[in-house]
């Protein structure tokens, strides 16, 4: 028998960060108000977001924060607790699934009471996370894919050090008996987010927030949020991508169900826990061509569109719709013509390889002044500025980034800004590449600069990681300097 682990410190950390907060619905309230599983999930908007819904099934995401030494299954436990309690409240019997048992065995539980339930049910034949057997056809099945994205940030040393993890998991509820939703649960679930960020229904702000959005990591979730945003504007969202729909037009509602089921077959197997890592699943695979658009013919000024930029691996956002790109698209039946799973996997590998190539910086070294400035910065451990008649140089000394010391030389000529990146290894410079300035406002908006300033001032430096990009802050003599690094620790932007 495999050992199942739980610890008091892990439990305390999770309670502190709110990850164990289940819904507060009582069994009596569930019965008196004739609540459905949708209502249970929707009652805790801080923990869950329903991102697609139909008579047959509901898709929802869990969001969590935890201050422990590794990502665990707190989100799975919370969803299981809420839905199993609901099942018992309506007179049903909850049965734990193989995936839940295997997750608990591998990663441990944060709730000691689950220890005994896992032991008791470890020989279950139920698939997925669990199943509710209930009278009158009110039963349902719960499935889960795994971690879709993980955001990591450092904790200030004066607060104990370590890291905090933030993450999303995606779930599906399959109903035994189709039942019509009482309200638009997607719109209602995202209502606080929509009213906070897009109360004025300003499409220009949507373009600013989402331009150059990628399809990996946490950007999976941001792309999903465009569906409730489009609904909020009174439109209908569509998608057509080469790797996702074979360039056939689908509603986003149908697409999310279709892609979830494909991902579930590929990654959500009960014995396959490979997704419980920092690897990135992709809900919106694209190779060379893809479009997402919000159509609103009654109110055209509320339309927006995302166009895939294959060269750079992100979507460009525009106001309105470029109809010449989509007028001749065929419509895909959500129940037919689904891409073959092996073809989809092969396509994903091509996409991943292409993005890896795009992310590699130029290794061309073309300015001897850069090397001299880098050496001076390394020896003096201080920043340095040098201006010639035509070119401006700035050298920066950066310590404590991924246990490395880096030297970055900024070179500005004819309005072009390049960064020359070096690692310091045994008091020698190792050139890691030349990168062109390239960060969007949307990418900047995802960082918490106020938090970075606060922690940076306390410690002299601070590192924050979002969607593979790293925000590094250094504080000296009352001045802040921010560096945004790519996944190879090469600079994309420097800000004051």
Short mmCIF file of C-alpha atoms in Angstrom, two decimals:
data_model
loop_
_atom_site.label_atom_id
_atom_site.label_comp_id
_atom_site.label_asym_id
_atom_site.label_seq_id
_atom_site.Cartn_x
_atom_site.Cartn_y
_atom_site.Cartn_z
CA UNK A 1 0.00 0.00 0.00
CA UNK A 2 1.33 3.43 -0.92
CA UNK A 3 1.77 5.96 1.84
CA UNK A 4 -0.58 8.95 1.86
CA UNK A 5 0.98 12.11 3.25
CA UNK A 6 -0.39 15.17 4.95
CA UNK A 7 1.20 17.71 7.26
CA UNK A 8 0.08 20.32 9.75
CA UNK A 9 2.22 23.01 8.14
CA UNK A 10 0.71 22.34 4.74
CA UNK A 11 -2.80 22.47 6.22
CA UNK A 12 -2.05 25.73 8.02
CA UNK A 13 -0.60 27.29 4.87
CA UNK A 14 -3.63 26.33 2.81
CA UNK A 15 -6.10 27.62 5.39
CA UNK A 16 -4.11 30.87 5.53
CA UNK A 17 -4.26 31.34 1.77
CA UNK A 18 -7.91 30.35 1.44
CA UNK A 19 -7.46 27.26 -0.70
CA UNK A 20 -9.51 25.00 1.54
CA UNK A 21 -12.55 27.30 1.57
CA UNK A 22 -15.48 25.17 0.51
CA UNK A 23 -18.99 26.43 -0.18
CA UNK A 24 -21.14 27.38 2.81
CA UNK A 25 -24.35 25.78 1.53
CA UNK A 26 -26.14 23.64 4.11
CA UNK A 27 -27.87 20.35 3.16
CA UNK A 28 -31.22 21.91 4.10
CA UNK A 29 -30.60 24.91 1.84
CA UNK A 30 -29.64 22.62 -1.06
CA UNK A 31 -32.89 20.66 -0.68
CA UNK A 32 -35.24 23.59 -0.01
CA UNK A 33 -33.98 25.68 -2.92
CA UNK A 34 -33.71 22.69 -5.30
CA UNK A 35 -30.12 23.64 -6.09
CA UNK A 36 -28.13 21.96 -8.85
CA UNK A 37 -24.38 21.20 -9.07
CA UNK A 38 -24.09 24.43 -11.10
CA UNK A 39 -25.49 26.40 -8.17
CA UNK A 40 -23.01 24.80 -5.78
CA UNK A 41 -20.05 25.76 -7.98
CA UNK A 42 -21.45 29.21 -8.72
CA UNK A 43 -22.00 29.97 -5.02
CA UNK A 44 -18.23 30.36 -4.52
CA UNK A 45 -17.07 32.73 -7.26
CA UNK A 46 -13.74 33.29 -5.50
CA UNK A 47 -12.84 29.62 -5.88
CA UNK A 48 -14.60 28.59 -9.10
CA UNK A 49 -15.49 29.97 -12.50
CA UNK A 50 -18.02 28.22 -14.78
CA UNK A 51 -16.59 28.81 -18.25
CA UNK A 52 -19.00 26.70 -20.33
CA UNK A 53 -22.41 25.17 -19.75
CA UNK A 54 -25.06 23.12 -21.54
CA UNK A 55 -27.94 20.79 -20.74
CA UNK A 56 -25.58 17.82 -20.67
CA UNK A 57 -22.45 19.14 -19.00
CA UNK A 58 -20.73 22.01 -17.16
CA UNK A 59 -17.09 23.08 -17.40
CA UNK A 60 -15.50 25.00 -14.55
CA UNK A 61 -12.07 26.11 -13.38
CA UNK A 62 -10.63 26.23 -9.90
CA UNK A 63 -8.24 28.97 -8.92
CA UNK A 64 -5.94 28.70 -5.95
CA UNK A 65 -2.99 30.11 -4.06
CA UNK A 66 -0.78 28.09 -1.80
CA UNK A 67 2.38 28.72 0.18
CA UNK A 68 3.85 25.25 0.38
CA UNK A 69 6.97 23.64 -0.99
CA UNK A 70 5.21 22.12 -4.01
CA UNK A 71 1.97 22.24 -5.91
CA UNK A 72 -0.56 19.80 -4.45
CA UNK A 73 -4.17 18.80 -5.13
CA UNK A 74 -5.98 21.27 -2.87
CA UNK A 75 -8.23 22.39 -5.76
CA UNK A 76 -9.26 18.82 -6.51
CA UNK A 77 -10.02 18.18 -2.85
CA UNK A 78 -12.15 21.32 -2.60
CA UNK A 79 -14.24 20.51 -5.67
CA UNK A 80 -14.65 16.92 -4.52
CA UNK A 81 -15.73 18.01 -1.04
CA UNK A 82 -18.30 20.50 -2.37
CA UNK A 83 -19.86 18.11 -4.87
CA UNK A 84 -19.80 15.03 -2.62
CA UNK A 85 -21.53 17.05 0.13
CA UNK A 86 -24.11 18.16 -2.43
CA UNK A 87 -24.62 14.56 -3.54
CA UNK A 88 -25.34 13.40 0.00
CA UNK A 89 -27.67 16.37 0.58
CA UNK A 90 -29.94 15.29 -2.29
CA UNK A 91 -30.05 11.71 -0.99
CA UNK A 92 -27.33 10.33 -3.25
CA UNK A 93 -24.20 8.28 -2.65
CA UNK A 94 -20.77 9.61 -3.57
CA UNK A 95 -18.15 7.23 -4.96
CA UNK A 96 -14.52 8.32 -5.26
CA UNK A 97 -12.84 7.87 -8.65
CA UNK A 98 -9.53 6.34 -9.64
CA UNK A 99 -7.97 9.65 -10.62
CA UNK A 100 -8.73 11.20 -7.24
CA UNK A 101 -7.28 8.21 -5.38
CA UNK A 102 -4.13 8.19 -7.53
CA UNK A 103 -3.65 11.94 -7.12
CA UNK A 104 -3.99 11.63 -3.35
CA UNK A 105 -1.51 8.76 -3.23
CA UNK A 106 1.09 10.58 -5.29
CA UNK A 107 0.82 14.10 -3.87
CA UNK A 108 -0.71 13.59 -0.44
CA UNK A 109 -3.82 15.18 1.03
CA UNK A 110 -4.19 18.50 2.82
CA UNK A 111 -7.27 17.33 4.74
CA UNK A 112 -6.58 14.58 7.32
CA UNK A 113 -10.18 13.31 7.05
CA UNK A 114 -9.56 12.41 3.43
CA UNK A 115 -6.77 10.06 4.50
CA UNK A 116 -9.29 7.53 5.72
CA UNK A 117 -11.64 8.00 2.76
CA UNK A 118 -8.80 7.39 0.33
CA UNK A 119 -7.78 4.20 2.15
CA UNK A 120 -11.36 2.97 2.18
CA UNK A 121 -11.96 3.64 -1.52
CA UNK A 122 -8.57 2.86 -3.05
CA UNK A 123 -9.95 -0.14 -4.98
CA UNK A 124 -12.62 1.90 -6.73
CA UNK A 125 -13.56 1.17 -10.34
CA UNK A 126 -15.13 4.61 -10.88
CA UNK A 127 -13.34 6.72 -13.49
CA UNK A 128 -12.33 10.33 -13.04
CA UNK A 129 -12.59 12.21 -9.76
CA UNK A 130 -15.87 10.74 -8.59
CA UNK A 131 -19.48 9.87 -9.25
CA UNK A 132 -22.77 10.78 -7.58
CA UNK A 133 -25.38 8.04 -7.68
CA UNK A 134 -28.64 9.83 -6.95
CA UNK A 135 -32.37 9.11 -7.32
CA UNK A 136 -34.62 10.57 -10.02
CA UNK A 137 -31.79 10.85 -12.54
CA UNK A 138 -30.05 13.62 -10.56
CA UNK A 139 -26.67 11.87 -10.53
CA UNK A 140 -23.53 13.13 -12.25
CA UNK A 141 -19.87 12.33 -12.92
CA UNK A 142 -16.89 14.61 -12.14
CA UNK A 143 -13.73 14.67 -14.29
CA UNK A 144 -10.51 16.71 -14.07
CA UNK A 145 -7.61 17.36 -16.44
CA UNK A 146 -4.80 18.51 -14.22
CA UNK A 147 -2.82 21.72 -13.81
CA UNK A 148 -3.22 24.08 -16.75
CA UNK A 149 -0.92 26.80 -15.56
CA UNK A 150 1.25 27.60 -12.56
CA UNK A 151 2.37 31.09 -11.54
CA UNK A 152 5.25 31.32 -9.08
CA UNK A 153 6.41 34.31 -7.05
CA UNK A 154 8.97 34.70 -4.29
CA UNK A 155 8.12 35.54 -0.68
CA UNK A 156 10.21 38.26 0.95
CA UNK A 157 12.84 36.92 3.31
CA UNK A 158 11.45 39.00 6.21
CA UNK A 159 8.19 37.07 5.76
CA UNK A 160 9.92 33.71 5.93
CA UNK A 161 11.08 33.27 2.34
CA UNK A 162 9.98 30.54 -0.03
CA UNK A 163 7.53 30.77 -2.89
CA UNK A 164 3.79 31.08 -3.48
CA UNK A 165 2.06 29.08 -6.20
CA UNK A 166 -1.05 30.19 -8.07
CA UNK A 167 -2.77 27.81 -10.46
CA UNK A 168 -5.86 26.81 -12.46
CA UNK A 169 -7.43 23.37 -12.86
CA UNK A 170 -10.23 22.52 -15.29
CA UNK A 171 -13.17 20.22 -14.40
CA UNK A 172 -16.21 18.78 -16.13
CA UNK A 173 -19.55 17.68 -14.68
CA UNK A 174 -21.43 15.18 -16.87
CA UNK A 175 -25.12 14.95 -15.91
CA UNK A 176 -26.95 11.60 -15.92
CA UNK A 177 -30.07 13.37 -17.17
CA UNK A 178 -29.89 16.46 -19.40
CA UNK A 179 -31.32 19.51 -17.63
CA UNK A 180 -31.71 23.10 -18.76
CA UNK A 181 -29.68 25.73 -16.86
CA UNK A 182 -31.91 28.13 -14.89
CA UNK A 183 -29.73 31.14 -15.74
CA UNK A 184 -26.69 31.96 -17.88
CA UNK A 185 -24.18 30.51 -15.42
CA UNK A 186 -21.14 31.53 -17.48
CA UNK A 187 -22.16 35.19 -17.46
CA UNK A 188 -23.20 35.07 -13.82
CA UNK A 189 -20.02 33.30 -12.74
CA UNK A 190 -17.81 35.97 -14.31
CA UNK A 191 -20.03 38.90 -13.31
CA UNK A 192 -17.67 40.30 -10.60
CA UNK A 193 -14.71 40.08 -12.99
CA UNK A 194 -16.64 41.67 -15.86
CA UNK A 195 -18.05 44.54 -13.81
CA UNK A 196 -14.68 45.26 -12.27
CA UNK A 197 -12.70 45.28 -15.52
CA UNK A 198 -15.17 46.03 -18.33
CA UNK A 199 -18.07 47.85 -16.68
CA UNK A 200 -18.13 50.45 -19.47
CA UNK A 201 -17.99 47.69 -22.12
CA UNK A 202 -15.05 49.48 -23.75
CA UNK A 203 -13.67 47.32 -26.56
CA UNK A 204 -10.50 49.42 -26.66
CA UNK A 205 -9.63 48.25 -23.15
CA UNK A 206 -10.16 44.63 -24.21
CA UNK A 207 -7.75 45.16 -27.10
CA UNK A 208 -5.20 46.74 -24.75
CA UNK A 209 -5.48 43.89 -22.24
CA UNK A 210 -5.40 41.00 -24.71
CA UNK A 211 -3.20 42.11 -27.60
CA UNK A 212 -0.32 39.68 -28.25
CA UNK A 213 -1.82 37.06 -25.98
CA UNK A 214 -0.21 33.65 -26.32
CA UNK A 215 -1.91 30.26 -26.15
CA UNK A 216 0.23 28.71 -23.44
CA UNK A 217 0.35 28.73 -19.64
CA UNK A 218 -2.04 31.13 -17.95
CA UNK A 219 -2.93 32.64 -21.34
CA UNK A 220 -5.09 29.52 -21.84
CA UNK A 221 -7.31 30.85 -19.09
CA UNK A 222 -7.23 34.44 -20.37
CA UNK A 223 -8.38 33.24 -23.79
CA UNK A 224 -11.22 31.36 -22.12
CA UNK A 225 -12.34 34.59 -20.43
CA UNK A 226 -12.93 36.17 -23.84
CA UNK A 227 -16.04 33.95 -24.07
CA UNK A 228 -17.86 35.55 -21.08
CA UNK A 229 -16.51 38.95 -22.15
CA UNK A 230 -18.13 38.54 -25.58
CA UNK A 231 -21.39 37.43 -23.93
CA UNK A 232 -21.24 40.48 -21.67
CA UNK A 233 -21.02 42.71 -24.76
CA UNK A 234 -24.09 40.97 -26.21
CA UNK A 235 -22.17 39.04 -28.88
CA UNK A 236 -21.47 35.47 -29.90
CA UNK A 237 -17.88 34.23 -29.95
CA UNK A 238 -16.49 32.00 -32.70
CA UNK A 239 -13.17 30.27 -33.33
CA UNK A 240 -11.41 28.72 -36.33
CA UNK A 241 -7.85 27.37 -36.06
CA UNK A 242 -5.82 24.93 -38.12
CA UNK A 243 -4.88 22.67 -35.19
CA UNK A 244 -8.13 23.01 -33.23
CA UNK A 245 -10.99 23.02 -35.76
CA UNK A 246 -9.28 22.21 -39.07
CA UNK A 247 -10.06 25.84 -40.06
CA UNK A 248 -13.80 25.30 -39.71
CA UNK A 249 -15.92 27.85 -37.86
CA UNK A 250 -17.28 26.82 -34.45
CA UNK A 251 -19.00 28.67 -31.65
CA UNK A 252 -16.72 29.04 -28.66
CA UNK A 253 -19.36 27.25 -26.58
CA UNK A 254 -19.09 24.10 -28.74
CA UNK A 255 -15.31 24.43 -29.11
CA UNK A 256 -14.57 24.46 -25.38
CA UNK A 257 -16.56 21.27 -24.83
CA UNK A 258 -14.92 19.57 -27.80
CA UNK A 259 -11.39 20.56 -26.84
CA UNK A 260 -11.90 19.66 -23.19
CA UNK A 261 -12.98 16.15 -24.18
CA UNK A 262 -9.97 15.78 -26.47
CA UNK A 263 -7.63 16.93 -23.70
CA UNK A 264 -9.36 14.60 -21.26
CA UNK A 265 -8.75 11.60 -23.53
CA UNK A 266 -5.10 12.57 -23.95
CA UNK A 267 -4.12 13.82 -20.49
CA UNK A 268 -6.92 13.06 -18.04
CA UNK A 269 -6.52 9.28 -17.84
CA UNK A 270 -6.89 7.94 -14.31
CA UNK A 271 -3.34 6.57 -14.20
CA UNK A 272 -1.71 9.41 -16.16
CA UNK A 273 -0.58 12.10 -13.74
CA UNK A 274 2.01 13.66 -16.05
CA UNK A 275 -0.05 16.86 -16.17
CA UNK A 276 0.66 17.40 -12.46
CA UNK A 277 3.88 19.20 -13.37
CA UNK A 278 4.79 22.62 -14.69
CA UNK A 279 4.29 21.41 -18.25
CA UNK A 280 1.84 23.46 -20.27
CA UNK A 281 -1.40 22.06 -21.63
CA UNK A 282 -2.90 23.91 -24.59
CA UNK A 283 -6.64 24.55 -24.90
CA UNK A 284 -6.17 26.64 -28.07
CA UNK A 285 -3.60 24.86 -30.29
CA UNK A 286 -2.60 26.82 -33.40
CA UNK A 287 0.13 26.14 -35.94
CA UNK A 288 0.07 28.67 -38.77
CA UNK A 289 -3.44 30.10 -38.89
CA UNK A 290 -6.18 30.85 -36.39
CA UNK A 291 -8.91 33.36 -35.56
CA UNK A 292 -11.12 34.08 -32.56
CA UNK A 293 -13.80 36.72 -32.94
CA UNK A 294 -16.76 38.23 -31.08
CA UNK A 295 -19.59 38.86 -33.53
CA UNK A 296 -22.34 41.35 -32.70
CA UNK A 297 -24.14 42.49 -35.84
CA UNK A 298 -26.71 44.49 -33.88
CA UNK A 299 -23.95 46.46 -32.17
CA UNK A 300 -20.86 46.30 -34.45
CA UNK A 301 -18.81 48.72 -32.33
CA UNK A 302 -18.70 45.98 -29.65
CA UNK A 303 -16.95 43.47 -31.91
CA UNK A 304 -13.33 42.35 -31.56
CA UNK A 305 -11.05 39.78 -33.14
CA UNK A 306 -7.82 37.87 -32.44
CA UNK A 307 -5.61 36.94 -35.40
CA UNK A 308 -2.81 34.41 -34.94
CA UNK A 309 0.70 35.72 -35.61
CA UNK A 310 2.58 32.54 -36.56
CA UNK A 311 5.96 34.23 -36.71
CA UNK A 312 5.84 35.36 -33.08
CA UNK A 313 3.47 32.79 -31.60
CA UNK A 314 0.70 35.04 -30.28
CA UNK A 315 -2.68 36.55 -31.20
CA UNK A 316 -2.90 40.14 -32.37
CA UNK A 317 -6.09 41.79 -31.09
CA UNK A 318 -8.07 44.23 -33.26
CA UNK A 319 -11.27 46.18 -32.82
CA UNK A 320 -14.00 45.01 -35.18
CA UNK A 321 -13.83 41.96 -37.45
CA UNK A 322 -11.76 41.45 -40.61
CA UNK A 323 -14.44 39.52 -42.52
CA UNK A 324 -12.27 38.81 -45.54
CA UNK A 325 -10.34 36.35 -43.33
CA UNK A 326 -13.41 34.35 -42.26
CA UNK A 327 -16.10 34.78 -44.95
CA UNK A 328 -15.31 31.51 -46.72
CA UNK A 329 -14.92 29.30 -43.66
CA UNK A 330 -17.02 26.15 -43.43
CA UNK A 331 -18.99 25.48 -40.26
CA UNK A 332 -17.93 22.46 -38.21
CA UNK A 333 -20.51 20.24 -36.58
CA UNK A 334 -19.45 19.91 -32.95
CA UNK A 335 -20.28 16.18 -33.03
CA UNK A 336 -18.46 15.33 -36.27
CA UNK A 337 -15.19 15.94 -38.07
CA UNK A 338 -13.18 16.13 -34.86
CA UNK A 339 -9.41 16.04 -35.43
CA UNK A 340 -7.76 12.68 -34.89
CA UNK A 341 -6.06 12.53 -31.48
CA UNK A 342 -2.70 11.39 -32.85
CA UNK A 343 -2.80 14.15 -35.46
CA UNK A 344 -3.57 16.70 -32.74
CA UNK A 345 -0.67 15.48 -30.60
CA UNK A 346 1.69 15.68 -33.58
CA UNK A 347 0.47 19.20 -34.31
CA UNK A 348 1.07 20.23 -30.70
CA UNK A 349 4.64 18.95 -30.90
CA UNK A 350 5.20 21.04 -34.04
CA UNK A 351 3.80 24.10 -32.27
CA UNK A 352 5.98 23.56 -29.20
CA UNK A 353 9.11 23.14 -31.34
CA UNK A 354 8.31 26.27 -33.32
CA UNK A 355 7.82 28.34 -30.17
CA UNK A 356 11.08 27.05 -28.72
CA UNK A 357 12.90 28.19 -31.86
CA UNK A 358 11.21 31.60 -31.72
CA UNK A 359 12.19 32.08 -28.10
CA UNK A 360 15.91 31.57 -28.76
CA UNK A 361 17.75 34.91 -28.94
CA UNK A 362 20.23 35.91 -31.60
CA UNK A 363 23.74 34.75 -30.77
CA UNK A 364 25.36 37.30 -33.09
CA UNK A 365 27.85 39.49 -31.23
CA UNK A 366 28.44 42.65 -33.24
CA UNK A 367 29.74 45.43 -30.97
CA UNK A 368 33.05 45.35 -29.11
CA UNK A 369 32.01 48.32 -26.97
CA UNK A 370 29.30 46.11 -25.45
CA UNK A 371 31.89 43.60 -24.25
CA UNK A 372 34.07 46.32 -22.69
CA UNK A 373 31.10 47.81 -20.84
CA UNK A 374 29.99 44.36 -19.65
CA UNK A 375 33.48 43.70 -18.26
CA UNK A 376 33.53 47.03 -16.43
CA UNK A 377 30.12 46.36 -14.88
CA UNK A 378 31.21 42.87 -13.79
CA UNK A 379 34.42 44.11 -12.15
CA UNK A 380 32.85 47.10 -10.36
CA UNK A 381 29.46 45.45 -9.66
CA UNK A 382 27.81 48.75 -10.53
CA UNK A 383 25.62 50.02 -13.36
CA UNK A 384 27.33 52.10 -16.04
CA UNK A 385 26.23 54.52 -18.79
CA UNK A 386 28.31 55.41 -21.87
CA UNK A 387 27.22 57.62 -24.77
CA UNK A 388 28.99 57.98 -28.10
CA UNK A 389 28.08 60.37 -30.89
CA UNK A 390 25.49 57.98 -32.29
CA UNK A 391 24.92 55.16 -29.82
CA UNK A 392 23.80 55.07 -26.17
CA UNK A 393 24.90 52.24 -23.88
CA UNK A 394 23.78 51.26 -20.38
CA UNK A 395 25.24 48.34 -18.46
CA UNK A 396 23.36 46.72 -15.55
CA UNK A 397 24.56 44.44 -12.76
CA UNK A 398 21.82 41.95 -11.77
CA UNK A 399 22.27 39.46 -8.94
CA UNK A 400 19.99 36.85 -7.45
CA UNK A 401 18.02 35.81 -10.51
CA UNK A 402 17.62 32.02 -10.52
CA UNK A 403 20.82 31.79 -8.40
CA UNK A 404 22.77 33.54 -11.15
CA UNK A 405 24.47 36.88 -11.63
CA UNK A 406 23.78 38.53 -14.96
CA UNK A 407 25.16 41.51 -16.83
CA UNK A 408 22.88 43.22 -19.35
CA UNK A 409 24.04 45.91 -21.75
CA UNK A 410 21.36 48.05 -23.38
CA UNK A 411 22.30 49.47 -26.80
CA UNK A 412 20.16 52.18 -28.43
CA UNK A 413 20.83 53.23 -32.00
CA UNK A 414 18.47 54.84 -34.52
CA UNK A 415 15.47 54.21 -32.18
CA UNK A 416 16.22 50.45 -32.04
CA UNK A 417 16.90 49.05 -28.58
CA UNK A 418 18.83 45.78 -28.18
CA UNK A 419 19.90 43.96 -25.04
CA UNK A 420 23.14 41.97 -24.82
CA UNK A 421 22.88 39.32 -22.12
CA UNK A 422 25.72 37.74 -20.15
CA UNK A 423 26.00 35.25 -17.30
CA UNK A 424 28.88 35.63 -14.85
CA UNK A 425 30.55 32.21 -14.47
CA UNK A 426 33.71 31.93 -12.36
CA UNK A 427 34.35 35.66 -12.81
CA UNK A 428 34.11 35.27 -16.58
CA UNK A 429 31.45 36.57 -18.97
CA UNK A 430 29.35 34.03 -20.85
CA UNK A 431 27.37 35.63 -23.68
CA UNK A 432 23.81 34.19 -23.76
CA UNK A 433 22.35 36.19 -26.63
CA UNK A 434 21.14 39.46 -28.10
CA UNK A 435 17.43 40.26 -27.75
CA UNK A 436 15.33 43.00 -29.30
CA UNK A 437 13.09 45.07 -27.05
CA UNK A 438 9.67 43.43 -27.24
CA UNK A 439 7.06 43.49 -24.48
CA UNK A 440 3.42 44.52 -24.85
CA UNK A 441 1.23 46.52 -22.51
CA UNK A 442 -0.98 43.46 -22.08
CA UNK A 443 2.02 41.43 -20.92
CA UNK A 444 3.08 44.23 -18.54
CA UNK A 445 -0.42 44.41 -17.08
CA UNK A 446 -0.15 40.83 -15.84
CA UNK A 447 2.60 41.77 -13.37
CA UNK A 448 1.83 43.28 -9.97
CA UNK A 449 4.25 46.23 -9.92
CA UNK A 450 2.95 47.62 -6.62
CA UNK A 451 3.66 44.31 -4.89
CA UNK A 452 7.08 44.19 -6.57
CA UNK A 453 7.95 47.70 -5.34
CA UNK A 454 6.94 46.90 -1.79
CA UNK A 455 8.98 43.69 -1.58
CA UNK A 456 11.87 45.17 -3.58
CA UNK A 457 12.24 48.06 -1.18
CA UNK A 458 12.37 45.68 1.78
CA UNK A 459 14.96 43.30 0.31
CA UNK A 460 16.79 45.27 -2.34
CA UNK A 461 15.58 42.92 -5.06
CA UNK A 462 12.46 40.92 -5.98
CA UNK A 463 11.48 38.31 -8.57
CA UNK A 464 7.96 37.66 -9.87
CA UNK A 465 7.09 35.02 -12.51
CA UNK A 466 3.95 35.16 -14.68
CA UNK A 467 3.30 32.90 -17.66
CA UNK A 468 6.98 32.17 -18.25
CA UNK A 469 8.07 35.82 -18.11
CA UNK A 470 10.05 37.10 -15.11
CA UNK A 471 9.82 40.54 -13.54
CA UNK A 472 13.02 41.36 -11.62
CA UNK A 473 13.25 44.51 -9.49
CA UNK A 474 16.39 46.05 -8.00
CA UNK A 475 16.26 48.92 -5.50
CA UNK A 476 19.19 51.25 -4.84
CA UNK A 477 19.37 54.70 -3.27
CA UNK A 478 15.62 55.25 -3.47
CA UNK A 479 15.41 54.24 -7.13
CA UNK A 480 13.62 51.24 -8.66
CA UNK A 481 14.73 49.47 -11.83
CA UNK A 482 12.61 46.74 -13.41
CA UNK A 483 13.83 44.06 -15.83
CA UNK A 484 11.49 41.72 -17.71
CA UNK A 485 13.17 38.45 -18.72
CA UNK A 486 12.04 35.69 -21.08
CA UNK A 487 12.19 32.00 -20.14
CA UNK A 488 15.89 31.90 -21.16
CA UNK A 489 16.68 34.72 -18.69
CA UNK A 490 17.36 37.20 -21.47
CA UNK A 491 15.97 40.72 -21.16
CA UNK A 492 12.95 41.89 -23.16
CA UNK A 493 12.40 45.24 -21.46
CA UNK A 494 13.94 47.54 -18.85
CA UNK A 495 11.70 49.99 -16.98
CA UNK A 496 12.23 52.68 -14.33
#
